[in-house]
Short mmCIF file of C-alpha atoms in Angstrom, two decimals:
data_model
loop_
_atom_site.label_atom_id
_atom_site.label_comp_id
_atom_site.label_asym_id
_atom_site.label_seq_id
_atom_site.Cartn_x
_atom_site.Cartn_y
_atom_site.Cartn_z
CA UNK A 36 161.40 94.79 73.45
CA UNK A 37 165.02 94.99 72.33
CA UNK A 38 165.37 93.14 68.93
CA UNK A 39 162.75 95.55 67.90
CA UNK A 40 163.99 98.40 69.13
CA UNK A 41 167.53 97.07 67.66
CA UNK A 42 165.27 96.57 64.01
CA UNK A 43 164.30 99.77 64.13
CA UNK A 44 167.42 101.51 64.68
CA UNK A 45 168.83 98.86 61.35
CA UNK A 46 166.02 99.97 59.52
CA UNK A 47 165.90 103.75 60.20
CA UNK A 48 170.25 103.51 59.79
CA UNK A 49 169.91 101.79 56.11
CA UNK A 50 166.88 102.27 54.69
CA UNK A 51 165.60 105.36 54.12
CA UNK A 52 161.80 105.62 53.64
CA UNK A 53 159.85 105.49 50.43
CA UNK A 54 158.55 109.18 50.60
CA UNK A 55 162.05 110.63 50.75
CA UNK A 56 163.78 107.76 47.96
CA UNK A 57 160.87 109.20 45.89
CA UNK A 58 161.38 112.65 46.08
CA UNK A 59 164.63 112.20 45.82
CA UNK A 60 164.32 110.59 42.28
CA UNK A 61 161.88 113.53 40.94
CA UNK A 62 164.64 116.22 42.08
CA UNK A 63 167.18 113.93 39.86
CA UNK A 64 165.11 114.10 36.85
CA UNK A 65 164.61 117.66 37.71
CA UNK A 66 168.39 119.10 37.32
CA UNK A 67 169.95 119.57 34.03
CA UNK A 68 171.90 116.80 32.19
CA UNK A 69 175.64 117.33 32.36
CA UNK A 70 175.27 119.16 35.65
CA UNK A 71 176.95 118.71 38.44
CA UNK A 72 173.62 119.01 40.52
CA UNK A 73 172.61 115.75 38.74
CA UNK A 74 175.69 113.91 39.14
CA UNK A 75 174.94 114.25 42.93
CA UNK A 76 171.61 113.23 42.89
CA UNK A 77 172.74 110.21 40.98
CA UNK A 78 175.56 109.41 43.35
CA UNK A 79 172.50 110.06 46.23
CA UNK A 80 170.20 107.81 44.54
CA UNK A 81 172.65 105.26 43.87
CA UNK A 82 174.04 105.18 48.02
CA UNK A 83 171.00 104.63 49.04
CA UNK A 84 170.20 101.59 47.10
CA UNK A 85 173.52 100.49 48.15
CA UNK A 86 173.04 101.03 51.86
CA UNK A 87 169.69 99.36 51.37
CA UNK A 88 171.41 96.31 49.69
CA UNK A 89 173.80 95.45 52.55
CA UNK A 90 171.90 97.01 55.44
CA UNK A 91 175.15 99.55 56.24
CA UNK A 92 174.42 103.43 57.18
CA UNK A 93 172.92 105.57 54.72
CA UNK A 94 174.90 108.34 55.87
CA UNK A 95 178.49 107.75 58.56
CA UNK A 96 177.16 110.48 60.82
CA UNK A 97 174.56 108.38 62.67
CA UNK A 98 173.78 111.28 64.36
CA UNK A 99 171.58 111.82 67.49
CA UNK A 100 169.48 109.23 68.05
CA UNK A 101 166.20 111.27 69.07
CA UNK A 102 163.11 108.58 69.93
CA UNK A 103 159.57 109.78 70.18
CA UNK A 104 157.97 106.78 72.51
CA UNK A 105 154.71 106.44 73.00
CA UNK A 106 153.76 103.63 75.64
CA UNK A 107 150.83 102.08 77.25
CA UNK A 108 150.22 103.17 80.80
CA UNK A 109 151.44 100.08 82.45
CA UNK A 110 155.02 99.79 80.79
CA UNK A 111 157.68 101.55 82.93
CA UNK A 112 159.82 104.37 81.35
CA UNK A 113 162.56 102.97 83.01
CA UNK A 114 161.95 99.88 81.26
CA UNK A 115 161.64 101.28 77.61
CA UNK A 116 164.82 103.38 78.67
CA UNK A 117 166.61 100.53 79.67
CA UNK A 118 165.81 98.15 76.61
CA UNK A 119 166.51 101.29 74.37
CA UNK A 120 169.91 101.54 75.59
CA UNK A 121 170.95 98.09 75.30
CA UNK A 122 169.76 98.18 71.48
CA UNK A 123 171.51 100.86 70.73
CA UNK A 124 174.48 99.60 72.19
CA UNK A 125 174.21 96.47 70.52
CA UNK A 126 173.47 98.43 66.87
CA UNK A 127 176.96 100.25 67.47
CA UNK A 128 178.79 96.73 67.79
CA UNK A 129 176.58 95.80 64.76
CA UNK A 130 177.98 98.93 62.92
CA UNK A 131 174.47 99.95 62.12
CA UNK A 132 175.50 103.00 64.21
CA UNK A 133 179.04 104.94 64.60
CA UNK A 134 180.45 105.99 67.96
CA UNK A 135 179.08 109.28 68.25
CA UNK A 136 178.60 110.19 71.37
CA UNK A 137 181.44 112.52 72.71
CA UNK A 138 182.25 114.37 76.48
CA UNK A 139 182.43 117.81 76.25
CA UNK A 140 185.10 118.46 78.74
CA UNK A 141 187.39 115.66 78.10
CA UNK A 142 186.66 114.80 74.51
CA UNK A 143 186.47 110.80 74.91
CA UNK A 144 184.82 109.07 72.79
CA UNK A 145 182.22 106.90 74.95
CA UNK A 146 182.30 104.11 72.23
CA UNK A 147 178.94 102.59 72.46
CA UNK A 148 176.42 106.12 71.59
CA UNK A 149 175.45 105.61 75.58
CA UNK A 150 176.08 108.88 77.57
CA UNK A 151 174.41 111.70 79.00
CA UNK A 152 171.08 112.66 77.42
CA UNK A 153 172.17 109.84 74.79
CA UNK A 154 170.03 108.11 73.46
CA UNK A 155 167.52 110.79 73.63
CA UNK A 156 164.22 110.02 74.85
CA UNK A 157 160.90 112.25 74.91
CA UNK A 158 157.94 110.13 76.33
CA UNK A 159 154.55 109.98 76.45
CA UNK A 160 151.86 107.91 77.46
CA UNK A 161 149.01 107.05 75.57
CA UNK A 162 145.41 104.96 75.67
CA UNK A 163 146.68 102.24 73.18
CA UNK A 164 148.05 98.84 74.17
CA UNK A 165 151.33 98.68 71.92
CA UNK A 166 154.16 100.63 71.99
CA UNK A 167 154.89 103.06 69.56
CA UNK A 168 158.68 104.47 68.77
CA UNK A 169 159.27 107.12 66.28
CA UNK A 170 163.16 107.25 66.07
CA UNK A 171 165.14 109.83 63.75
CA UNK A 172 169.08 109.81 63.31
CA UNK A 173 169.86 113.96 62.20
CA UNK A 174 173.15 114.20 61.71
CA UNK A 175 175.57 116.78 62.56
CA UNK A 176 176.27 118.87 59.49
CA UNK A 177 171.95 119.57 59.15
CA UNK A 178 172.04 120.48 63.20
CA UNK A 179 174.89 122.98 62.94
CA UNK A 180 173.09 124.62 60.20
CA UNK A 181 169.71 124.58 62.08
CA UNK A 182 168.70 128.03 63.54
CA UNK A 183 166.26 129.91 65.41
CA UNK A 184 164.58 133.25 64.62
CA UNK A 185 163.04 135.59 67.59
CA UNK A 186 160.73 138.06 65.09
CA UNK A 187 161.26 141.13 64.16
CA UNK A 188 164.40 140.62 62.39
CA UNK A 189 165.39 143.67 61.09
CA UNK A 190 168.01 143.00 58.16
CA UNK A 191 165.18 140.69 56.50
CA UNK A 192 162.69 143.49 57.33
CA UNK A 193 160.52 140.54 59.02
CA UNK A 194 158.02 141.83 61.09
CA UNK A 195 155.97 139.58 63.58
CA UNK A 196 153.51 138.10 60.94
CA UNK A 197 153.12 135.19 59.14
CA UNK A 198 155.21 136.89 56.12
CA UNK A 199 158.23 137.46 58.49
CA UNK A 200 158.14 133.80 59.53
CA UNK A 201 158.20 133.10 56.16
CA UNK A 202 161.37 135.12 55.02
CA UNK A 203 162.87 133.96 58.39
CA UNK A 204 162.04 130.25 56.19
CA UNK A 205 163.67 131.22 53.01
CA UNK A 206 166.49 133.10 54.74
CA UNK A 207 167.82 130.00 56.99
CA UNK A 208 167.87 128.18 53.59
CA UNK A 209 170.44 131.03 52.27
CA UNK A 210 172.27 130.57 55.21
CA UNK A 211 172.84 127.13 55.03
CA UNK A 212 173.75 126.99 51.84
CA UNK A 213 174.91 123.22 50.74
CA UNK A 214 176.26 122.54 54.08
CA UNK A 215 172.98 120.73 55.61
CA UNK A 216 173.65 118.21 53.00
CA UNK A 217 170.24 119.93 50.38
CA UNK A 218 168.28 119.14 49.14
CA UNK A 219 167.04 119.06 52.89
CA UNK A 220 163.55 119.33 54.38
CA UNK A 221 162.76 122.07 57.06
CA UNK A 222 161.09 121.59 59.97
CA UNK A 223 159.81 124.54 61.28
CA UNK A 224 158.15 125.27 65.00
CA UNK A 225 156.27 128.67 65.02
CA UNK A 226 155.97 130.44 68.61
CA UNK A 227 156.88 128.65 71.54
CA UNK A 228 159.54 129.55 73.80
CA UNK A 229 162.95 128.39 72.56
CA UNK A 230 162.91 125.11 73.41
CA UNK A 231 159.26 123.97 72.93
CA UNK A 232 159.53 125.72 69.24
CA UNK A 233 162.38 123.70 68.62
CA UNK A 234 160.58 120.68 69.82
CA UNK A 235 157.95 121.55 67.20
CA UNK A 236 160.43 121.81 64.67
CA UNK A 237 162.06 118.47 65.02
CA UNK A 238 158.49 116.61 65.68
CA UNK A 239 157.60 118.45 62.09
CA UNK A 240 160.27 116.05 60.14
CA UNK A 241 158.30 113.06 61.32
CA UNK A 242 155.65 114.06 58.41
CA UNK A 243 155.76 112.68 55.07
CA UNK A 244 156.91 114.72 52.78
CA UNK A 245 153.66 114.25 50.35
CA UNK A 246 151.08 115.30 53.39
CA UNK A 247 149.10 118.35 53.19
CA UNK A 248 149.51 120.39 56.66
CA UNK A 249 145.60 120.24 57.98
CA UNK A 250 145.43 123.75 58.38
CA UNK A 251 145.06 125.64 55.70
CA UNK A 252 146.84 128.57 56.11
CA UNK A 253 150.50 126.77 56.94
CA UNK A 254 149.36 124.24 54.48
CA UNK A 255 149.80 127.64 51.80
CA UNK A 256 152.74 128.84 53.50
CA UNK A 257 154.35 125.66 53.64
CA UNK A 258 154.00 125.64 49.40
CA UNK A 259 154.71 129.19 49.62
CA UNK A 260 158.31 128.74 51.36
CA UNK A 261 159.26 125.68 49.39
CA UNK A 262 158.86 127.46 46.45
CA UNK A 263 160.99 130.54 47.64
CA UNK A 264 163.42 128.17 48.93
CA UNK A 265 163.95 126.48 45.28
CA UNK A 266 164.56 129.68 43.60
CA UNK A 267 167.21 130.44 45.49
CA UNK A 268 169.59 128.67 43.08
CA UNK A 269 171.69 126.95 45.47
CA UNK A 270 171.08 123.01 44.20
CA UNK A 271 171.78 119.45 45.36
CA UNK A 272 175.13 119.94 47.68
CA UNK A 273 175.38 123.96 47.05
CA UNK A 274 176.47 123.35 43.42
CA UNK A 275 174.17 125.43 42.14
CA UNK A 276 170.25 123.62 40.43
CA UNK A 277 166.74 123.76 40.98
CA UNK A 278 166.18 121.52 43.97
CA UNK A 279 167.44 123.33 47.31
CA UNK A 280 164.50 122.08 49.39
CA UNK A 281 162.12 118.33 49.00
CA UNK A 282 159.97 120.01 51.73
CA UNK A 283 158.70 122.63 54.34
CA UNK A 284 156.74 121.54 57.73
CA UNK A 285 155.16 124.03 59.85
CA UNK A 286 154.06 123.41 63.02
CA UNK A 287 152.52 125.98 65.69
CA UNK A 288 153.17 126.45 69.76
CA UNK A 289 150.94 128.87 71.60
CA UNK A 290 153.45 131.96 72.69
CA UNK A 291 153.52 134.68 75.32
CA UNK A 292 152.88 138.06 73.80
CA UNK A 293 156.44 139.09 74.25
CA UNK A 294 158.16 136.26 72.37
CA UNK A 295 157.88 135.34 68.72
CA UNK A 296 160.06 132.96 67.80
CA UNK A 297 160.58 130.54 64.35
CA UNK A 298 162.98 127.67 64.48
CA UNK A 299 164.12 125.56 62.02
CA UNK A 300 165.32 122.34 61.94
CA UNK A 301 167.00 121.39 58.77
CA UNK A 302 166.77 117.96 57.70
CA UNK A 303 169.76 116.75 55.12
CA UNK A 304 168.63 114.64 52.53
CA UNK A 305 169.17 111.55 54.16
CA UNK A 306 166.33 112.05 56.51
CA UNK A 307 166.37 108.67 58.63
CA UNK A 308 162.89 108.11 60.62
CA UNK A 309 160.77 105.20 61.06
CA UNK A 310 157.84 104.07 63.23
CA UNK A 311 158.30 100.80 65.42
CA UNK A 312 155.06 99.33 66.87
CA UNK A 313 155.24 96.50 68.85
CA UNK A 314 151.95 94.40 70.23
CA UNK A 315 151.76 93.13 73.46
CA UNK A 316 152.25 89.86 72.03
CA UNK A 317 155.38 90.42 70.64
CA UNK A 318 155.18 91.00 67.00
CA UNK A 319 155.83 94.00 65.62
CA UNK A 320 156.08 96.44 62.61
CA UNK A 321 158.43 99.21 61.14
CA UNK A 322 157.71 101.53 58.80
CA UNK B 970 185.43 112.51 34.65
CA UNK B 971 189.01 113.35 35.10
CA UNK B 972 191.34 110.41 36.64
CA UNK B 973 193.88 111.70 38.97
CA UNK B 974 196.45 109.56 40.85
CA UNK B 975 197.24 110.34 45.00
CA UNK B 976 199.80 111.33 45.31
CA UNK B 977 199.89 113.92 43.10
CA UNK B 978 202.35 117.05 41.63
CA UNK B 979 201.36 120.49 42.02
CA UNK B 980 201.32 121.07 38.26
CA UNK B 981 198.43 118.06 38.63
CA UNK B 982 197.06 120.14 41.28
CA UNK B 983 197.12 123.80 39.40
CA UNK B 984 195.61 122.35 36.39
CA UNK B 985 192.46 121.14 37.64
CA UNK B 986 189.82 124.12 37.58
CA UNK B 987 186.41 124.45 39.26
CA UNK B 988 183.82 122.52 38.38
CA UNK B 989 185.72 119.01 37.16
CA UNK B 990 184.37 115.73 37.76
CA UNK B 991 187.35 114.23 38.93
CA UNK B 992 187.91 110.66 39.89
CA UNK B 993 190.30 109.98 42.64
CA UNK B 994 192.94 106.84 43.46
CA UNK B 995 195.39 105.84 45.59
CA UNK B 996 196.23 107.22 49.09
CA UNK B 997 193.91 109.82 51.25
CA UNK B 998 194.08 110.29 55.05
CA UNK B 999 191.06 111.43 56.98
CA UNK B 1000 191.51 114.04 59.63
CA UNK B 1001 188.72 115.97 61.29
CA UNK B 1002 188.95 118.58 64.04
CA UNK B 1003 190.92 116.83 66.29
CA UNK B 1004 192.84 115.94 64.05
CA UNK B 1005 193.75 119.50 62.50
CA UNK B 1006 194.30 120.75 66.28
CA UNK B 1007 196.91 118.12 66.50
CA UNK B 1008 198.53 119.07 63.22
CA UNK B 1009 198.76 122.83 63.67
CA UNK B 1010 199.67 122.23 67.61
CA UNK B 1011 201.91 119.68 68.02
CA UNK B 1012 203.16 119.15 64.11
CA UNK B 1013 204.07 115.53 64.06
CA UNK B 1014 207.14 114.65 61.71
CA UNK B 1015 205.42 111.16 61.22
CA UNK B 1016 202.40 112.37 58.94
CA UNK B 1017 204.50 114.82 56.65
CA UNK B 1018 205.84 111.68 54.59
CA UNK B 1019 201.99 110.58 54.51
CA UNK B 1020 200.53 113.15 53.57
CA UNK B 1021 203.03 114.89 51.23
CA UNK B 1022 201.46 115.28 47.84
CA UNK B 1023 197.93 113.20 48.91
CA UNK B 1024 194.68 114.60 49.84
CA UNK B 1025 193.09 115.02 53.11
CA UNK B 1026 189.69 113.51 53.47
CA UNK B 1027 187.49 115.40 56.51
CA UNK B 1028 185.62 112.09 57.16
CA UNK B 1029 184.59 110.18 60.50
CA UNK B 1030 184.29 106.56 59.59
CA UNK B 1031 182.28 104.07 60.26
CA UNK B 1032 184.39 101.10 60.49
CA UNK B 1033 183.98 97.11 60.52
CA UNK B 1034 187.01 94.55 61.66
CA UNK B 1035 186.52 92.00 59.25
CA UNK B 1036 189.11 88.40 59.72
CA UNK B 1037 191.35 91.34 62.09
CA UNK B 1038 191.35 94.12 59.10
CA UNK B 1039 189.74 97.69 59.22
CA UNK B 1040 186.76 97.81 56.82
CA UNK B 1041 185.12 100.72 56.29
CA UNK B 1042 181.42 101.05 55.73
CA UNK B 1043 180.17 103.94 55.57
CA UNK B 1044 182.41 107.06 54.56
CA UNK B 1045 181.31 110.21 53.59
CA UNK B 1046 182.47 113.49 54.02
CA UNK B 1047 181.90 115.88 56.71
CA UNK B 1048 181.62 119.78 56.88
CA UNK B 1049 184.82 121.22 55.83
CA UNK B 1050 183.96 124.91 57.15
CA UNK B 1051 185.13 123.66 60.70
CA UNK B 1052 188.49 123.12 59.60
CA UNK B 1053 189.00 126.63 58.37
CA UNK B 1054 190.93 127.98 61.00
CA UNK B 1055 193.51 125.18 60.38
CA UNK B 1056 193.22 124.18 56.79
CA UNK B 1057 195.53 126.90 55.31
CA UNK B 1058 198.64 126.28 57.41
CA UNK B 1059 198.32 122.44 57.23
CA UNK B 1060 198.25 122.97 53.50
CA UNK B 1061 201.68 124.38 53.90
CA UNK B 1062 203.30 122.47 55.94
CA UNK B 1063 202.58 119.25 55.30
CA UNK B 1064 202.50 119.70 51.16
CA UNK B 1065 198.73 118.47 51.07
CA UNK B 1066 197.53 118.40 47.67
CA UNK B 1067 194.11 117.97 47.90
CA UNK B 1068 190.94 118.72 50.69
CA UNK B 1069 188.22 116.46 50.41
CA UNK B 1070 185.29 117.32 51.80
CA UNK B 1071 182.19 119.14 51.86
CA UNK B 1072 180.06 122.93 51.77
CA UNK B 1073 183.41 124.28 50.77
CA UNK B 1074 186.11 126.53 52.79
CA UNK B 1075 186.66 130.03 53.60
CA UNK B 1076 188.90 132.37 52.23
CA UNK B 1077 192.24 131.39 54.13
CA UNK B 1078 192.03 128.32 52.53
CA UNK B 1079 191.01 129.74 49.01
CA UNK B 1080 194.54 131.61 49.75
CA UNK B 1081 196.95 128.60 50.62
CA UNK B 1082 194.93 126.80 47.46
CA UNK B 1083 196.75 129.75 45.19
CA UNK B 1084 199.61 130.04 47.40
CA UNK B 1085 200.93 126.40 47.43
CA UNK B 1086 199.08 124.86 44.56
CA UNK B 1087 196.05 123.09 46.13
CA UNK B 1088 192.30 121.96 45.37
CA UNK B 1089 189.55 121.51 47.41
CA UNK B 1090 187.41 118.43 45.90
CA UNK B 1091 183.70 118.77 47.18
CA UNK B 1092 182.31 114.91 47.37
CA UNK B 1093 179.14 114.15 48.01
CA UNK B 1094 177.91 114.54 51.62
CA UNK B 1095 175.13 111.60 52.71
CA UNK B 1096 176.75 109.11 50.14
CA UNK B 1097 178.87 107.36 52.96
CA UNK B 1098 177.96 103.55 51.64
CA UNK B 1099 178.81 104.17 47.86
CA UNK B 1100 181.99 106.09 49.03
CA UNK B 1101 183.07 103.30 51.55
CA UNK B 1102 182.58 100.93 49.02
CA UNK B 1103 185.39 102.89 46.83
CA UNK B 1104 187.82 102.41 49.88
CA UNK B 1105 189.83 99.49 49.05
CA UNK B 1106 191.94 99.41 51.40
CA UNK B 1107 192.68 100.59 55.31
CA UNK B 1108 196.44 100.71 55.33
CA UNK B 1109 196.80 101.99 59.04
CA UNK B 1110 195.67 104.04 61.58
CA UNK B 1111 197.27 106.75 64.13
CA UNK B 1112 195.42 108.03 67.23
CA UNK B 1113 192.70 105.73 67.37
CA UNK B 1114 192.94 105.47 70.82
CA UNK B 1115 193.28 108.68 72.12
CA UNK B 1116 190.50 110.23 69.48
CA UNK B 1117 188.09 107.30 68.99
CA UNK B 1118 187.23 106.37 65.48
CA UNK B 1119 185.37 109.41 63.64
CA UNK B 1120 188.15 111.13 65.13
CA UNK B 1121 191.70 109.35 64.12
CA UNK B 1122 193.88 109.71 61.08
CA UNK B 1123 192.85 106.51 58.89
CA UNK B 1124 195.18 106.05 56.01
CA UNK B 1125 193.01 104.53 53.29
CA UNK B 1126 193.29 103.39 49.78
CA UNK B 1127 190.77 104.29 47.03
CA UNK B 1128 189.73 103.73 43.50
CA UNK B 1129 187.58 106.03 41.45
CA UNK B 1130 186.76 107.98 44.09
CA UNK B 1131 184.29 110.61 42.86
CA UNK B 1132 184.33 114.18 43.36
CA UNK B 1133 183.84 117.42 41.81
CA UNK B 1134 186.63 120.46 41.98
CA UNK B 1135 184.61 123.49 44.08
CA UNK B 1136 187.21 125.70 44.75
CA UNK B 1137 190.90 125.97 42.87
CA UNK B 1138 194.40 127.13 42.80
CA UNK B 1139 193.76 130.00 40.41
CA UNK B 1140 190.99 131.87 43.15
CA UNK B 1141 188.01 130.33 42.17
CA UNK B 1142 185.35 128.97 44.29
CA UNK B 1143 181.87 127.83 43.35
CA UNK B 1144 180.58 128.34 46.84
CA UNK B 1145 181.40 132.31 46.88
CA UNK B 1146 179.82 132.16 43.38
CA UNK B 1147 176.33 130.02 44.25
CA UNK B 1148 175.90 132.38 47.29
CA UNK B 1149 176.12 135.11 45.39
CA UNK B 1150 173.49 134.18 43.31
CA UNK B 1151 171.30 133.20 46.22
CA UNK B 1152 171.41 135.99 48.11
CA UNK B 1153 170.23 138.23 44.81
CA UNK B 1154 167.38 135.84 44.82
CA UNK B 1155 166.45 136.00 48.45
CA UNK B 1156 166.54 140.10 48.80
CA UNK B 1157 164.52 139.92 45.77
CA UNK B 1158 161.81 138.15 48.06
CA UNK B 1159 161.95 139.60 51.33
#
């Protein structure tokens, strides 16, 4: 189970995935010549052909390493724990990650990404025979700009409707500015309480950027908020151009009647996921 | 694309203006939060002849021993905004020249940029392999062992090291002027 757990973490490290390398090559075309907007898409497009060359980190912040398993019934979560660990351990010797994983009260360094809550693990079981790992590396500067909304919010005059979540949407975009590293893709969890909309909004970034949301109302909204998001001006790195955003994904959590809330979780543009599945023979895949 | 050699004189410093593609060699340290904390607390004499004239690169390596030498391999910048509350003075007293980083600074630091002749050089966040790869050489490091690597001051050499002039010594900042902008176009939506 580890070298593919170990591949996965290389490949989601280095290489980022064909949805994002392609939308990051329209929003190139898309900014002016001359501009400094383009000039950082082409220093984007150009890193992460490089990084893809010589399998080294897209990005230095490695981030959290956040790992959506999904196992057969009769493999242990201690197991898949235990293996994930060791890979990642292994993948910071490799340099595929950085040392990143840092006490709060003393402020050591662990050195090998292993500590409390690290790697992060949500698990579930399911029917099929193979295991499935979705893994995503977010970085720190898109976290810190991530937010979370509890509707009405009076200075954006959002009430506790579908059009307040949506300038709640546009608004954390403002906020952020360039500092998420734009053009960036939102995740966004609808209802909830804070931590399963958060949840939401995190499991959101595991969708291509070129899907249609199934329902159709978010699947409106979600073109609705990109669109708001891109006229805002603020460009490739805050430098001012057209693309702010490469996507908006909405998901929704059933809420209490009290609580409203709309979180976002705002992907930079070196959005680092990828599926491993691995057969119970051995062999596996990651895309 | 404007070449400019590290160190550097103010008068190199006050004539760069916002929004100049500038191209960056010879010697940057990195320093992050811990890093500033230690410079504003405990002022060590040893970094003033260091950093005197260079730039300051907020950056958290990631870094490869290759044949017993420091490689870096990936390198980008990270969020300059946390540094605020320290950038200003270290710009003083340790005759800094330049801040590389990114999402720009506040307005302390848009101060000591007028004050004592500084620029802050926005690179570009993400691109950590193609800006390793313009790091030609790790000359040493300080506090690697008591702040782990993203952490420590790595004194690096670079070539051509690209990055674009966001905020400069005569008051101007890109950042106060592209939020500006965006905030006309998000009331004008909500």
């Amino acid at each position: 189970m580890q070298p593919a757990l170990l591949e996965l973490i290389r490949r989601t490290s280095s290489d980022l995935p064909g949805d994002v390398d392609a939308a990051l090559g329209r929003a190139f075309r898309r900014e002016a010549p001359g501009s400094a907007a383009r000039g950082a898409m082409r220093t984007i497009l150009q890193n992460v052909a490089i990084a893809r060359e010589n399998s080294t980190p897209v990005c230095q912040d490695t981030g959290t390493n956040l790992h959506f398993v999904h196992a057969p019934v009769d493999l242990s979560e201690g197991a898949v724990h235990q293996a994930i660990v060791g890979a990642t351990r292994k993948a910071t010797r490799l340099g595929y990650l950085r040392p990143n994983v840092v006490d709060p009260v003393t402020g050591k360094n662990t050195g090998d990404n292993v500590g409390r809550s690290n790697p992060l693990l949500h698990y579930h079981q399911h029917k099929a025979k193979s295991l499935r790992v979705e893994l995503m590396l977010k970085g720190g500067g898109c976290e810190n700009v991530s937010t979370q909304y509890a509707l009405p919010v009076n200075r954006l005059f959002a009430g506790r409707d579908l059009a307040g979540v949506r300038s709640c949407i546009v608004d954390s975009a403002h906020q952020a500015q360039g500092k998420g590293c734009s053009p960036g893709i939102l995740g966004v969890g609808v209802g909830g309480d804070r931590m399963s909309s958060y949840v939401e909004a995190k499991h959101q970034l595991l969708r291509l950027l070129d899907d249609v949301n199934a329902d159709p109302v978010l699947a409106k909204l979600e073109r609705s908020c990109l669109r708001g998001i891109n006229s805002l001006g603020i460009g490739p790195m805050g430098f001012g151009g057209k693309t702010t955003a490469l996507g908006v994904k909405i998901g929704v959590v059933d809420r209490i009647p009290a609580s409203y809330y709309v979180s976002i979780a705002y992907m930079c543009w070196a959005c680092r996921r990828r599926t491993l599945v691995l057969r119970p023979n051995g062999s596996f895949t990651v895309e | 694309m404007i070449d400019i050699k590290l160190p550097m004189s103010e008068a190199e410093a006050r004539g760069l203006r916002m929004g100049d593609e500038v191209g960056l060699s010879g010697r940057m340290v990195t320093a992050r939060d811990a890093g500033h904390k230690l410079m504003v607390e405990k002022k060590p004499k040893w970094l003033r002849p260091i950093l005197e004239g260079s730039a300051i690169y907020h950056c958290g390596p990631v870094v490869a021993q290759v044949r017993g030498e420091y490689v870096f391999t990936a390198a980008g910048p990270t969020t300059s905004i946390r540094e605020e509350p320290y950038q200003g003075q270290v710009i003083g007293d340790y005759g800094v020249r330049g801040v590389v980083g990114k999402g720009g600074m506040g307005k302390k630091t848009l101060q000591a940029l007028q004050d004592h002749g500084a620029v802050y050089l926005h690179a570009i966040g993400g691109a950590a392999a193609l800006l390793a790869q313009c790091v030609t050489r790790v000359e040493s490091v300080y506090m690697l062992e008591e702040f782990g690597v993203p952490e420590a001051f790595w004194v690096i050499r670079v070539k051509d090291f690209p990055v674009v002039v966001t905020m400069d010594s005569t008051g101007a900042s890109l950042h106060d002027s592209v939020l500006a902008r965006s905030e006309e176009a998000l009331r004008k939506q909500l």
